[in-house]
PDB file of C-alpha atoms in Angstrom:
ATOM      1  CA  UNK A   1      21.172  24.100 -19.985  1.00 30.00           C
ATOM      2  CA  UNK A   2      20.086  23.114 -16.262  1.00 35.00           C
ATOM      3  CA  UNK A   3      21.858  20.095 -14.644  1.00 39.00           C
ATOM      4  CA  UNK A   4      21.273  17.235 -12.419  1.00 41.00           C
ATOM      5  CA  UNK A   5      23.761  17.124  -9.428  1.00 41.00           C
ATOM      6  CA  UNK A   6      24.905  13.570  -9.199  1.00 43.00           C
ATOM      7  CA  UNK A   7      27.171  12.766  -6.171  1.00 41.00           C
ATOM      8  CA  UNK A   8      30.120  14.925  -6.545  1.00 50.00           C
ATOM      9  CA  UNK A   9      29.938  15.069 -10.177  1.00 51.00           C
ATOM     10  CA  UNK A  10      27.424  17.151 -12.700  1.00 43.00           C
ATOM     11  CA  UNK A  11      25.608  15.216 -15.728  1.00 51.00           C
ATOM     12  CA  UNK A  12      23.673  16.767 -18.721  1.00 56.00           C
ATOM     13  CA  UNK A  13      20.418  16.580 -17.759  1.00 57.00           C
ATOM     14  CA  UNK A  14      19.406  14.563 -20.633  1.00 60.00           C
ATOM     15  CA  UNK A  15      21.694  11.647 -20.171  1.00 65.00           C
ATOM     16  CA  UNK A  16      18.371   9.362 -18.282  1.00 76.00           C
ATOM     17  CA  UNK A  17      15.128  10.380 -19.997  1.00 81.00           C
ATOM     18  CA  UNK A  18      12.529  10.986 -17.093  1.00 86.00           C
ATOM     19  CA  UNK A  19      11.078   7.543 -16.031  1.00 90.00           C
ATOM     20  CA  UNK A  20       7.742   6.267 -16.735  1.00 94.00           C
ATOM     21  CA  UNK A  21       5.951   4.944 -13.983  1.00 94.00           C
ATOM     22  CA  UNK A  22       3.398   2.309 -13.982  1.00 94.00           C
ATOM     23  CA  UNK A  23       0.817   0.989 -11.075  1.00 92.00           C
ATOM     24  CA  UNK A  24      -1.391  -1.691 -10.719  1.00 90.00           C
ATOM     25  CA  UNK A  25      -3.738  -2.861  -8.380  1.00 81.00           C
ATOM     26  CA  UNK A  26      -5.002  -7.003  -8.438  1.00 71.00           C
ATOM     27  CA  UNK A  27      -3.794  -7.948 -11.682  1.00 77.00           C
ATOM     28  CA  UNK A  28      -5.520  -4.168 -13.181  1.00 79.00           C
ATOM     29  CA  UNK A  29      -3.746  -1.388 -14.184  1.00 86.00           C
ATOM     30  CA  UNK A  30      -4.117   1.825 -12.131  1.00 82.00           C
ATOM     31  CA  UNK A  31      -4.209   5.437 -12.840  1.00 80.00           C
ATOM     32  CA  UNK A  32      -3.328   8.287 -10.967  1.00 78.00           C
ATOM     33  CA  UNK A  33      -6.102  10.597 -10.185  1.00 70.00           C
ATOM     34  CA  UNK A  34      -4.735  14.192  -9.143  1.00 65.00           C
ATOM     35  CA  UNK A  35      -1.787  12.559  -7.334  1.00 73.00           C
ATOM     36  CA  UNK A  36      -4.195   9.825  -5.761  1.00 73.00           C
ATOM     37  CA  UNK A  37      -4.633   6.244  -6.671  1.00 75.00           C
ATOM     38  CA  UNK A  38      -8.217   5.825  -6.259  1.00 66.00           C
ATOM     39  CA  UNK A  39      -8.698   1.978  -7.159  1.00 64.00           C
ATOM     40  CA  UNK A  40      -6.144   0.669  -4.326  1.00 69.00           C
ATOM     41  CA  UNK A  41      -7.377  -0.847  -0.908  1.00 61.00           C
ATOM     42  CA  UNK A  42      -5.545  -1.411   1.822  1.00 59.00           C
ATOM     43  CA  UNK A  43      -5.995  -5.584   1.357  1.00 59.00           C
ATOM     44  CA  UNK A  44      -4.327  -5.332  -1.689  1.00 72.00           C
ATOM     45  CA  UNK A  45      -0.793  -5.319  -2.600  1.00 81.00           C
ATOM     46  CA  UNK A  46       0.433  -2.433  -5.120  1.00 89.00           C
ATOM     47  CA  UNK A  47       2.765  -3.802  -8.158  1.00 93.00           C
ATOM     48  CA  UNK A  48       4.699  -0.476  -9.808  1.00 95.00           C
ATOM     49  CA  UNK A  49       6.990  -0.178 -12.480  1.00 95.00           C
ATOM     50  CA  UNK A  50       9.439   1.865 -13.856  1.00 95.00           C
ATOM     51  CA  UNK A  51      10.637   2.494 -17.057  1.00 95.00           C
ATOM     52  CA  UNK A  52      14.076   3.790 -18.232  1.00 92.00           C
ATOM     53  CA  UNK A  53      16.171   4.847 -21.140  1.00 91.00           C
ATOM     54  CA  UNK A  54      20.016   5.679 -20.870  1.00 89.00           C
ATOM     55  CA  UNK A  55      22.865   5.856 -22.891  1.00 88.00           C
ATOM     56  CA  UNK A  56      25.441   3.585 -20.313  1.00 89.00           C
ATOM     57  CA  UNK A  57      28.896   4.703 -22.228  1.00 89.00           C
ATOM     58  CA  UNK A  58      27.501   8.926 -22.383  1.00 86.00           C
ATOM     59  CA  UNK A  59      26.770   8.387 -18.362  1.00 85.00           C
ATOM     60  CA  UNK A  60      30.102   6.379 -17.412  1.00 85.00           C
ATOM     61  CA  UNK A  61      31.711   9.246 -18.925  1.00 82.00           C
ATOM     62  CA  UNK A  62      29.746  11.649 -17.199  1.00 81.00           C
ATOM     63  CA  UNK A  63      30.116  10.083 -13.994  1.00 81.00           C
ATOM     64  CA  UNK A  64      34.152   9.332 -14.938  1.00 82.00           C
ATOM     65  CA  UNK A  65      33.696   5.539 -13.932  1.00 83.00           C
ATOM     66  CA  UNK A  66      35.535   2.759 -15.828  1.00 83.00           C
ATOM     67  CA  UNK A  67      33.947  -0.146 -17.879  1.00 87.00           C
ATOM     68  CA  UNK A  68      33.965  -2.488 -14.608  1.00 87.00           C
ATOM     69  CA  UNK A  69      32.280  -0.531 -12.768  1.00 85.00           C
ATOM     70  CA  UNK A  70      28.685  -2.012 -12.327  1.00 89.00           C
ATOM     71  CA  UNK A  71      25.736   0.461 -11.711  1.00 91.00           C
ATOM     72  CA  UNK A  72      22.094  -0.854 -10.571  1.00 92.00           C
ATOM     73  CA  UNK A  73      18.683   0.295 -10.390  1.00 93.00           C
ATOM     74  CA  UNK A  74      16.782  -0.038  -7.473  1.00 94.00           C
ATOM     75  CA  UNK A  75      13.108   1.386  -6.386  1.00 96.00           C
ATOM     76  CA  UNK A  76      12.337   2.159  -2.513  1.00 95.00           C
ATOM     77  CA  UNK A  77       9.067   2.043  -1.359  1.00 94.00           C
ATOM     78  CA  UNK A  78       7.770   3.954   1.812  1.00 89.00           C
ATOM     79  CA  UNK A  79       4.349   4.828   3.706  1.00 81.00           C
ATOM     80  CA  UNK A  80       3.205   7.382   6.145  1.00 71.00           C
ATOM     81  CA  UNK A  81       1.307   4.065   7.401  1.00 59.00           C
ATOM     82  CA  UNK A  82       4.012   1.805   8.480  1.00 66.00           C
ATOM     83  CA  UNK A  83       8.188   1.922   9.653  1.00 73.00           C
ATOM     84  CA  UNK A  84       8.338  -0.816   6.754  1.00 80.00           C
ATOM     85  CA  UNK A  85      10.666   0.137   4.014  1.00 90.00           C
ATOM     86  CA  UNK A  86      10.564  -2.084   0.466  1.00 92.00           C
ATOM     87  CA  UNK A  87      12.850  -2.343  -2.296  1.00 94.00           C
ATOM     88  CA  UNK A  88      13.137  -4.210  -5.154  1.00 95.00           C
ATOM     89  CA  UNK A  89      15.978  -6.798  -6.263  1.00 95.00           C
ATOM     90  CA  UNK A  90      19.141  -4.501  -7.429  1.00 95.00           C
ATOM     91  CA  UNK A  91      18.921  -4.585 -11.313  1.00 96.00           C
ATOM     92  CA  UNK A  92      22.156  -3.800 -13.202  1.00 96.00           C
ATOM     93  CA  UNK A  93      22.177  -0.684 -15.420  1.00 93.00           C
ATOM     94  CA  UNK A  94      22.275  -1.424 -18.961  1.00 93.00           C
ATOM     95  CA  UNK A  95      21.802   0.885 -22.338  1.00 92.00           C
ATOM     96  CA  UNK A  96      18.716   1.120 -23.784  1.00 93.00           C
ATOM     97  CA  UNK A  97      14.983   0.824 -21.805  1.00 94.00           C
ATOM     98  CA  UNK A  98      14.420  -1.395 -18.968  1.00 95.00           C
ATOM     99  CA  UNK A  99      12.179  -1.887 -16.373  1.00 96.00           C
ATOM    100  CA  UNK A 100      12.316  -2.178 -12.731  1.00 96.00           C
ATOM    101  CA  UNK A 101       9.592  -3.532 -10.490  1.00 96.00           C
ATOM    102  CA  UNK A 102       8.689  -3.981  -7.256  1.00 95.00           C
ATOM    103  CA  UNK A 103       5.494  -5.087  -5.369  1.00 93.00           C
ATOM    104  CA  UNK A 104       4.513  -3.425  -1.825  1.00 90.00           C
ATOM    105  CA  UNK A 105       2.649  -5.500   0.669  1.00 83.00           C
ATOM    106  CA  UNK A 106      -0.590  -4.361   1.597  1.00 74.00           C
ATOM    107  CA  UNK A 107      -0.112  -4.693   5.556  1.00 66.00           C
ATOM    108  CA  UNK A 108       2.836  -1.472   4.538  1.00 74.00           C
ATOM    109  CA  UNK A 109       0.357   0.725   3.061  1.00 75.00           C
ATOM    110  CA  UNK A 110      -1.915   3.364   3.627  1.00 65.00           C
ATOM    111  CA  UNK A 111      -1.824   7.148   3.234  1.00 66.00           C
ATOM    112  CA  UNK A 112       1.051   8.241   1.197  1.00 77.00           C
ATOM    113  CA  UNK A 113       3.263   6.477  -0.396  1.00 87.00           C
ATOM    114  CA  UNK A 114       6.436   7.678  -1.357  1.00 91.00           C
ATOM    115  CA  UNK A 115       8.566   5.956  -4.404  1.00 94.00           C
ATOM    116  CA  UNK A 116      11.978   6.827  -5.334  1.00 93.00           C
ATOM    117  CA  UNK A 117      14.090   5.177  -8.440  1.00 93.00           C
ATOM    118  CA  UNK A 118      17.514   5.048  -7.500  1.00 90.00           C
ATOM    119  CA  UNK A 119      20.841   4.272  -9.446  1.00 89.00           C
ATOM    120  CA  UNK A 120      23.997   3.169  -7.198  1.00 87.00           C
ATOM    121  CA  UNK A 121      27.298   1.305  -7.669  1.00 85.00           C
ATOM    122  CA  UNK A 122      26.308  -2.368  -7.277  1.00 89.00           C
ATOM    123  CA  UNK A 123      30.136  -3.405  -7.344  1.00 86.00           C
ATOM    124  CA  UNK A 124      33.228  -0.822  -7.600  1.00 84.00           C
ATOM    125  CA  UNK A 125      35.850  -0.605 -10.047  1.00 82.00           C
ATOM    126  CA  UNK A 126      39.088  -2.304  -9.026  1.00 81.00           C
ATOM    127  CA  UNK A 127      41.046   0.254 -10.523  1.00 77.00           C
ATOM    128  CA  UNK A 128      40.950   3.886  -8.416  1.00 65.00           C
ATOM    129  CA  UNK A 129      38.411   6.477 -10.046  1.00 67.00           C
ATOM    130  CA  UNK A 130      38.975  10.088 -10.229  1.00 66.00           C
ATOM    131  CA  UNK A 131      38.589  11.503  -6.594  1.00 64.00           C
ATOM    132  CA  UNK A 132      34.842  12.890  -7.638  1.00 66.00           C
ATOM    133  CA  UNK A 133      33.488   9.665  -9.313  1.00 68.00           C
ATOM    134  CA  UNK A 134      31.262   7.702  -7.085  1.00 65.00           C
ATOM    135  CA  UNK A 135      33.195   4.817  -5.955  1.00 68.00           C
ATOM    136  CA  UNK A 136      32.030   2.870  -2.829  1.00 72.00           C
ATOM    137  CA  UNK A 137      28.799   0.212  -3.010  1.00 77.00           C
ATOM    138  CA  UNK A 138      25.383   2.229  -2.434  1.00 75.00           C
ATOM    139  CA  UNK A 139      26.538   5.378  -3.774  1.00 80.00           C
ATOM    140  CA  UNK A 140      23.832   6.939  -5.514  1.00 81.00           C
ATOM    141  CA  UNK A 141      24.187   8.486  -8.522  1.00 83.00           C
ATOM    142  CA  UNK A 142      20.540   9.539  -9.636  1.00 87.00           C
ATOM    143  CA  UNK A 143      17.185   9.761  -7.702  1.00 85.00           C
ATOM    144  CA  UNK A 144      14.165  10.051  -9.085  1.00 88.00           C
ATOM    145  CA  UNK A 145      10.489  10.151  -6.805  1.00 89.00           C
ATOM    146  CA  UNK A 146       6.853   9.321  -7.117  1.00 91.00           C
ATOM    147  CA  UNK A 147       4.580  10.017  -4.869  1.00 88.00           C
ATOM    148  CA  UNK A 148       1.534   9.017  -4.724  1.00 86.00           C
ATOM    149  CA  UNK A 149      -1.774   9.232  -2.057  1.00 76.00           C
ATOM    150  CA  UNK A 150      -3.817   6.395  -1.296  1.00 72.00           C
ATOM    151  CA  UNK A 151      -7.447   6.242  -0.437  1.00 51.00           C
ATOM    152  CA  UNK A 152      -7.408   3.095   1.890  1.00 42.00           C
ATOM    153  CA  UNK A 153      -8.589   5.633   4.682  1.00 38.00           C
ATOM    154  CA  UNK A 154     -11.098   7.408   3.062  1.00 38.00           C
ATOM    155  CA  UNK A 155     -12.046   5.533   0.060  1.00 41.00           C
ATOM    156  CA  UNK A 156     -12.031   2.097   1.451  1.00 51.00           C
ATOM    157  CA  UNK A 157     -13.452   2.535   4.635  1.00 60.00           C
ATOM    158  CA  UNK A 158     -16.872   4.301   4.924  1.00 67.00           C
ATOM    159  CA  UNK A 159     -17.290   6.478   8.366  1.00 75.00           C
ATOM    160  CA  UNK A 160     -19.974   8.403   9.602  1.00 78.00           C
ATOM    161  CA  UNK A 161     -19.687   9.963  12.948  1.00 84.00           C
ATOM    162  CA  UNK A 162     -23.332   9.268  14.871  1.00 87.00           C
ATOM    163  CA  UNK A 163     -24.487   9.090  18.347  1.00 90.00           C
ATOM    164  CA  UNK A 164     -25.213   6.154  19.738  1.00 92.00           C
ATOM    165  CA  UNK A 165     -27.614   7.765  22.309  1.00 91.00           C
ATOM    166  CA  UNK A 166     -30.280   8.115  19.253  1.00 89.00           C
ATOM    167  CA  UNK A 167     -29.898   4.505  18.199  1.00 89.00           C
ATOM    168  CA  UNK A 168     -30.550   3.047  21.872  1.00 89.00           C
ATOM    169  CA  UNK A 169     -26.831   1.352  22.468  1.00 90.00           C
ATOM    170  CA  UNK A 170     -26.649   0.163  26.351  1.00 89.00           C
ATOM    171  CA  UNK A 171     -24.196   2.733  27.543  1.00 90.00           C
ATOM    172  CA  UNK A 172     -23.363   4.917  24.617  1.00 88.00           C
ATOM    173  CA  UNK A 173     -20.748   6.457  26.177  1.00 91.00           C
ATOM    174  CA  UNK A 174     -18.579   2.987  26.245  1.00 92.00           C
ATOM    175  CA  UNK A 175     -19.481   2.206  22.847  1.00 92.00           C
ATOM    176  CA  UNK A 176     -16.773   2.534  20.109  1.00 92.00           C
ATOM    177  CA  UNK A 177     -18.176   1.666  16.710  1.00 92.00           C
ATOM    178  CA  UNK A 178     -20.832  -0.294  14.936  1.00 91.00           C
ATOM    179  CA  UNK A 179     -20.193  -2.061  11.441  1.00 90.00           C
ATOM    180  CA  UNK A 180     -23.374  -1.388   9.677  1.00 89.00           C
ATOM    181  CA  UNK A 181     -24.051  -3.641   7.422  1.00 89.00           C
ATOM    182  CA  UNK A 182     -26.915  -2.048   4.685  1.00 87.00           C
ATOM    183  CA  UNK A 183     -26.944  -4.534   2.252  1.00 88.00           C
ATOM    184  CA  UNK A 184     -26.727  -8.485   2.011  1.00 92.00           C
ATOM    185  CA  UNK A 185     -26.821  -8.120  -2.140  1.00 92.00           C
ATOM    186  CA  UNK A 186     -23.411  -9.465  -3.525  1.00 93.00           C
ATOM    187  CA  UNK A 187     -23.190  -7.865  -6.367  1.00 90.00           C
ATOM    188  CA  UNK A 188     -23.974  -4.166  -4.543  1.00 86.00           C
ATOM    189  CA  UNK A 189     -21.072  -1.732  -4.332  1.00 79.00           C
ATOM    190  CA  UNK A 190     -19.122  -2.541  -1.277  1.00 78.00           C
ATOM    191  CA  UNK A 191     -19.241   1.367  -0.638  1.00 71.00           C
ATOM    192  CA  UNK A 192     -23.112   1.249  -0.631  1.00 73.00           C
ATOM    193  CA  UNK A 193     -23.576  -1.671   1.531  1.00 83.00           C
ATOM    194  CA  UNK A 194     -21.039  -0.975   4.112  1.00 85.00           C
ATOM    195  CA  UNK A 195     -20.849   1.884   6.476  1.00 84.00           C
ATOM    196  CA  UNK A 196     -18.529   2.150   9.960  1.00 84.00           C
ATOM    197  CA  UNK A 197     -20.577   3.816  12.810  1.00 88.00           C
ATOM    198  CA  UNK A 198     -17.861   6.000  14.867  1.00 88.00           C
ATOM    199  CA  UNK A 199     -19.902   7.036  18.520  1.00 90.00           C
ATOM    200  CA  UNK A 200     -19.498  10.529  19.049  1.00 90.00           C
ATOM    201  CA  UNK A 201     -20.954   9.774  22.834  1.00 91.00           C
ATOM    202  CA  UNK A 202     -17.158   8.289  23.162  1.00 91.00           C
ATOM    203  CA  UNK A 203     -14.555  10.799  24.376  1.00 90.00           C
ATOM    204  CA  UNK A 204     -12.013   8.501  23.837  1.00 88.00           C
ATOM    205  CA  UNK A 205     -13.031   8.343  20.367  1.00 86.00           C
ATOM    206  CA  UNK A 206     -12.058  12.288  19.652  1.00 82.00           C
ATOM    207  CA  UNK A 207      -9.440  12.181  17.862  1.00 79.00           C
ATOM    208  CA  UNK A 208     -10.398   9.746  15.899  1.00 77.00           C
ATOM    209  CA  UNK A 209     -13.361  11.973  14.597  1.00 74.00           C
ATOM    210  CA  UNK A 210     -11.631  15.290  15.054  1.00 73.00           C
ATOM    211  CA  UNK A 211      -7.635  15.090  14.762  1.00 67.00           C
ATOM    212  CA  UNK A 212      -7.417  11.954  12.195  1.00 61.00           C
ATOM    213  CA  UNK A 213      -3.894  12.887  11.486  1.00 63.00           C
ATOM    214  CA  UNK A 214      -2.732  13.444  15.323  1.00 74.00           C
ATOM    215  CA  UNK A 215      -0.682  10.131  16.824  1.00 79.00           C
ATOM    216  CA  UNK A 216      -3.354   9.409  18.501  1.00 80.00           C
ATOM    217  CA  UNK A 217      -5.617   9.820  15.778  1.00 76.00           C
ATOM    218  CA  UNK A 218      -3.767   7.354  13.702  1.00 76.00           C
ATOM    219  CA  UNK A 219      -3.492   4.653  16.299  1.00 82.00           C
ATOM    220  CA  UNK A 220      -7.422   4.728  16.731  1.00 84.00           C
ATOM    221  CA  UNK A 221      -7.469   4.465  12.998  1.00 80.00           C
ATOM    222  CA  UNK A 222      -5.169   1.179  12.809  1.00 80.00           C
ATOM    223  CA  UNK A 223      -7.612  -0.192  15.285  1.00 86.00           C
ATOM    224  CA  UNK A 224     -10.611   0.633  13.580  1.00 86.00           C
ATOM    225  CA  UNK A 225      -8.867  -1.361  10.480  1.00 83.00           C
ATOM    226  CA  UNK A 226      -7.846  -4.129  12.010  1.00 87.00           C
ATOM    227  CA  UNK A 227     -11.933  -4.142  13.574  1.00 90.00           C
ATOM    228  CA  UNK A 228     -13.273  -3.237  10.572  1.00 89.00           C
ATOM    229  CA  UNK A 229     -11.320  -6.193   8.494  1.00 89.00           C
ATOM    230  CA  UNK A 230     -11.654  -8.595  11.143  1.00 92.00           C
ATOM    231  CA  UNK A 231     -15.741  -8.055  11.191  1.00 93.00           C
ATOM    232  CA  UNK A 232     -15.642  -8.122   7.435  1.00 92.00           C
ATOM    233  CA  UNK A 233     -13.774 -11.925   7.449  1.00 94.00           C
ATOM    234  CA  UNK A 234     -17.024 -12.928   9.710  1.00 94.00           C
ATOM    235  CA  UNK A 235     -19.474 -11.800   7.606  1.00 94.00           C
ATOM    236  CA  UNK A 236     -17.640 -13.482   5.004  1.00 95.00           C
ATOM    237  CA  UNK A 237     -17.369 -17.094   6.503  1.00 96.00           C
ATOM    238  CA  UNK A 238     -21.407 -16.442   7.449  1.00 95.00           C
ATOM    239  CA  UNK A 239     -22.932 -15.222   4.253  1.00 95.00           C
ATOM    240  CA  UNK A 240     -24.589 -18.114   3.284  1.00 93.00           C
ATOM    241  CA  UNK A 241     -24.444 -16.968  -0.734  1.00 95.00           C
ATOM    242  CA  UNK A 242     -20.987 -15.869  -0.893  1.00 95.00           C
ATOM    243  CA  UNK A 243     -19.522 -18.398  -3.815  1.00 94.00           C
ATOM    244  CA  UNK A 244     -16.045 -18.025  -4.852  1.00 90.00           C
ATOM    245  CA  UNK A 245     -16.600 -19.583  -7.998  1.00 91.00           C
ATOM    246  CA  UNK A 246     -18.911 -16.508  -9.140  1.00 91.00           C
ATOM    247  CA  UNK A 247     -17.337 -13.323 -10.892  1.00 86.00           C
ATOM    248  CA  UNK A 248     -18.717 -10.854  -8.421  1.00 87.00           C
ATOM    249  CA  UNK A 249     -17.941  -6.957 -10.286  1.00 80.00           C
ATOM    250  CA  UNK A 250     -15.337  -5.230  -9.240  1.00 69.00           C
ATOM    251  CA  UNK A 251     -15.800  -3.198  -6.183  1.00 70.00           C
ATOM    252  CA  UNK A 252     -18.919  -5.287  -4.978  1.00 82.00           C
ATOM    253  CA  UNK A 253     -19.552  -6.554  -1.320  1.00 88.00           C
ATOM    254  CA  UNK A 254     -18.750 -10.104  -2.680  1.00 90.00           C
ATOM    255  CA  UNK A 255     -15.664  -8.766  -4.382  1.00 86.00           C
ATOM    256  CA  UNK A 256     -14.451  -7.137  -0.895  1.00 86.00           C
ATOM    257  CA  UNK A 257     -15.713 -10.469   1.466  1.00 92.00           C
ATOM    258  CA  UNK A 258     -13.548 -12.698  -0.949  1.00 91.00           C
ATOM    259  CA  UNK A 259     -10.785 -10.144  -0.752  1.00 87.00           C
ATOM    260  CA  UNK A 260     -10.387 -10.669   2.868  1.00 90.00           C
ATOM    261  CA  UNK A 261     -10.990 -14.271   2.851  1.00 92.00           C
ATOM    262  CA  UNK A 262      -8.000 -14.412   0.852  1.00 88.00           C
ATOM    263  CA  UNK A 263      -6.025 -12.854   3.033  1.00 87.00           C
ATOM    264  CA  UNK A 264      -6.043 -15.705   5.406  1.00 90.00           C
ATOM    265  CA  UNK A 265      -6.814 -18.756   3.156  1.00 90.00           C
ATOM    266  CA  UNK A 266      -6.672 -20.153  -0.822  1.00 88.00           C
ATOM    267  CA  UNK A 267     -10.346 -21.414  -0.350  1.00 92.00           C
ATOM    268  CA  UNK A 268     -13.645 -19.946   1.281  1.00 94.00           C
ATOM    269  CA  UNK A 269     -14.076 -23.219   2.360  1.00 94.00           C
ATOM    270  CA  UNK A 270     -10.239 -23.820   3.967  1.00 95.00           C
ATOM    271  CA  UNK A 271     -11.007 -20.524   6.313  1.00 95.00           C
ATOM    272  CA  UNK A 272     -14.181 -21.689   7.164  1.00 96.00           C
ATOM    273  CA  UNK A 273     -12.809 -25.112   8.243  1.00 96.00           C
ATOM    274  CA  UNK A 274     -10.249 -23.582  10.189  1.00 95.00           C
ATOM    275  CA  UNK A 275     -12.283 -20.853  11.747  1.00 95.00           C
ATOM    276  CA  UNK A 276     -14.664 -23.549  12.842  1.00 95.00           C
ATOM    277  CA  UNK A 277     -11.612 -25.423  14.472  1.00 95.00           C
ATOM    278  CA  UNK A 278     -10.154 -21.920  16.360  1.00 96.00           C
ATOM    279  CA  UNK A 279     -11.612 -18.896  15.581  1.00 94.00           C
ATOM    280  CA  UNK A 280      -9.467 -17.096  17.230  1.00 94.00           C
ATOM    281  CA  UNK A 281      -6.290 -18.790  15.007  1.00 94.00           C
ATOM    282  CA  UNK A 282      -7.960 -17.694  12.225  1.00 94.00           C
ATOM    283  CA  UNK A 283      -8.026 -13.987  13.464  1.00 93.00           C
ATOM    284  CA  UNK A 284      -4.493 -13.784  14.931  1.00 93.00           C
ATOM    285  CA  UNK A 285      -3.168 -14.813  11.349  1.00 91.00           C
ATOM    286  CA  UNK A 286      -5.554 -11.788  10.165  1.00 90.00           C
ATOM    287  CA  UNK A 287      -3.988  -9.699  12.649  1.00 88.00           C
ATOM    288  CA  UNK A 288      -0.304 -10.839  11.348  1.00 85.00           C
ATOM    289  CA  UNK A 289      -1.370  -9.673   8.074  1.00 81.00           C
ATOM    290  CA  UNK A 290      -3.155  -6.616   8.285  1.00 77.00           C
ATOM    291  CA  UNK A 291      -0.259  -5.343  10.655  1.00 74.00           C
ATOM    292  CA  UNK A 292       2.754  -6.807   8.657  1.00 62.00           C
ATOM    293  CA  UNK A 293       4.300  -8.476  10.957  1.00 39.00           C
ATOM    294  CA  UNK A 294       4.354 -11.873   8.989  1.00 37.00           C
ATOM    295  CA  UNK A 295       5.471  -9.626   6.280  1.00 40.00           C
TER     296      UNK A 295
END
């Protein structure tokens, strides 16, 4: 029978059933498509779950703890997107299912996203343990991982490389990008209606278009975000029809505009107030969100 290395010590394989994991996106449950998560974007937070089932007495033996010995769950959350690391509250182990959850901001995501279920000693036993039984706080004694690629790049934000030399922009080659808006119907598809112009008249703009996943790549791409977003929370505040009491469909433009508007405010008409009063307020608490560092 194969076996799970735990710590110093060796436990049946069978003694945790394989987890089940669980995402959700707004309220919505979420389902993996080939590894990606196709319903996420990257103004939303992700909840996930995980679900359980042990025997606690069968794995204190295994492990050779005592009774007072308190084991926890715990699920770590990390991004290719952002240095941020998230975990969840410490649970403590008990026999039988349970569930551990943990929700990940949405100014830490982006790209992958990595997930790992861990078990560790909470609090240690005050009488010695054998010398292979895990004994000191934060010793982990089973990992488990999810991992899971997210399509707030892609998905989410609509790019089309074009000149700008064909479209007439006063020097082209200064240009960076051009939020094309197609459509001023609320209830289109947000992916219809929206497209981000990248000028390939830009140098600067190269590896952007050609080496997305170099460093400097990525750091034209959280800049491009934080533009795109920000031009997406004007739009908002100036669409005369936008109406928060409507149930725009999911995915819409008026979906996405009161997305972002949320981000800042609990009312279309707070923001609007307060980007009327300092605009540039308004955007530097966008900023603070988008980039986590209110977070």
């Amino acid at each position: 029978m194969r076996r799970i290395s735990l710590g110093h010590l060796v436990v049946e394989e069978g003694a945790i059933e394989p987890p089940e994991w669980k995402y959700s996106v707004n309220g919505q449950i979420a389902n993996l498509t080939g590894g990606i998560l196709p319903d996420w974007n990257y103004f939303s937070d992700l909840d996930v779950s995980c679900n359980m089932t042990l025997n606690l007495a069968e794995l204190r033996q295994a492990l050779q703890v005592p009774d007072d010995l308190v084991l926890a769950w715990v699920l770590i959350a990390r991004s290719t997107s952002s240095p941020v690391i998230t975990t969840s509250v410490p649970l403590p182990v008990t026999s039988g299912a349970q569930e551990v959850a943990i929700t990940v901001p949405a100014s830490t995501l982006s790209g992958a996203l990595t997930l790992e279920l861990e078990m560790g000693v909470l609090s240690p036993s005050k009488n010695p343990p054998s010398d292979f039984a895990p004994s000191q706080v934060g010793h982990t004694v089973y990992r488990a991982t999810s991992k899971i690629v997210l399509e707030g790049d892609g998905g989410q934000l609509p790019i089309l490389p074009v000149s700008f030399t064909d479209h007439g922009i006063t020097n082209p080659k200064s240009s960076l990008w051009w939020l094309r808006v197609l459509s001023q119907d609320l209830h289109d598809p947000a992916g219809a209606s929206l497209w981000m112009w990248l000028n390939t008249d830009n140098p600067q703009l190269q590896p952007l278009i050609d080496h997305v996943d170099s460093e400097a790549g990525d750091l034209w791409m959280q800049v491009l975000k934080m533009d795109f977003i920000r031009q997406l929370l004007r739009e908002a505040l100036s669409h005369a029809d936008l109406d928060e009491s409507r149930d725009y469909p999911e995915g819409s433009l008026g979906a996405l505009l009161l997305g972002v508007v949320k981000l800042v405010g609990s009312s279309l008409k707070e923001v609007r107030s307060k980007y009327s009063d300092d605009p540039g307020r308004v955007e530097a608490d966008l900023q603070g969100v988008v980039n986590g560092s209110g977070s």
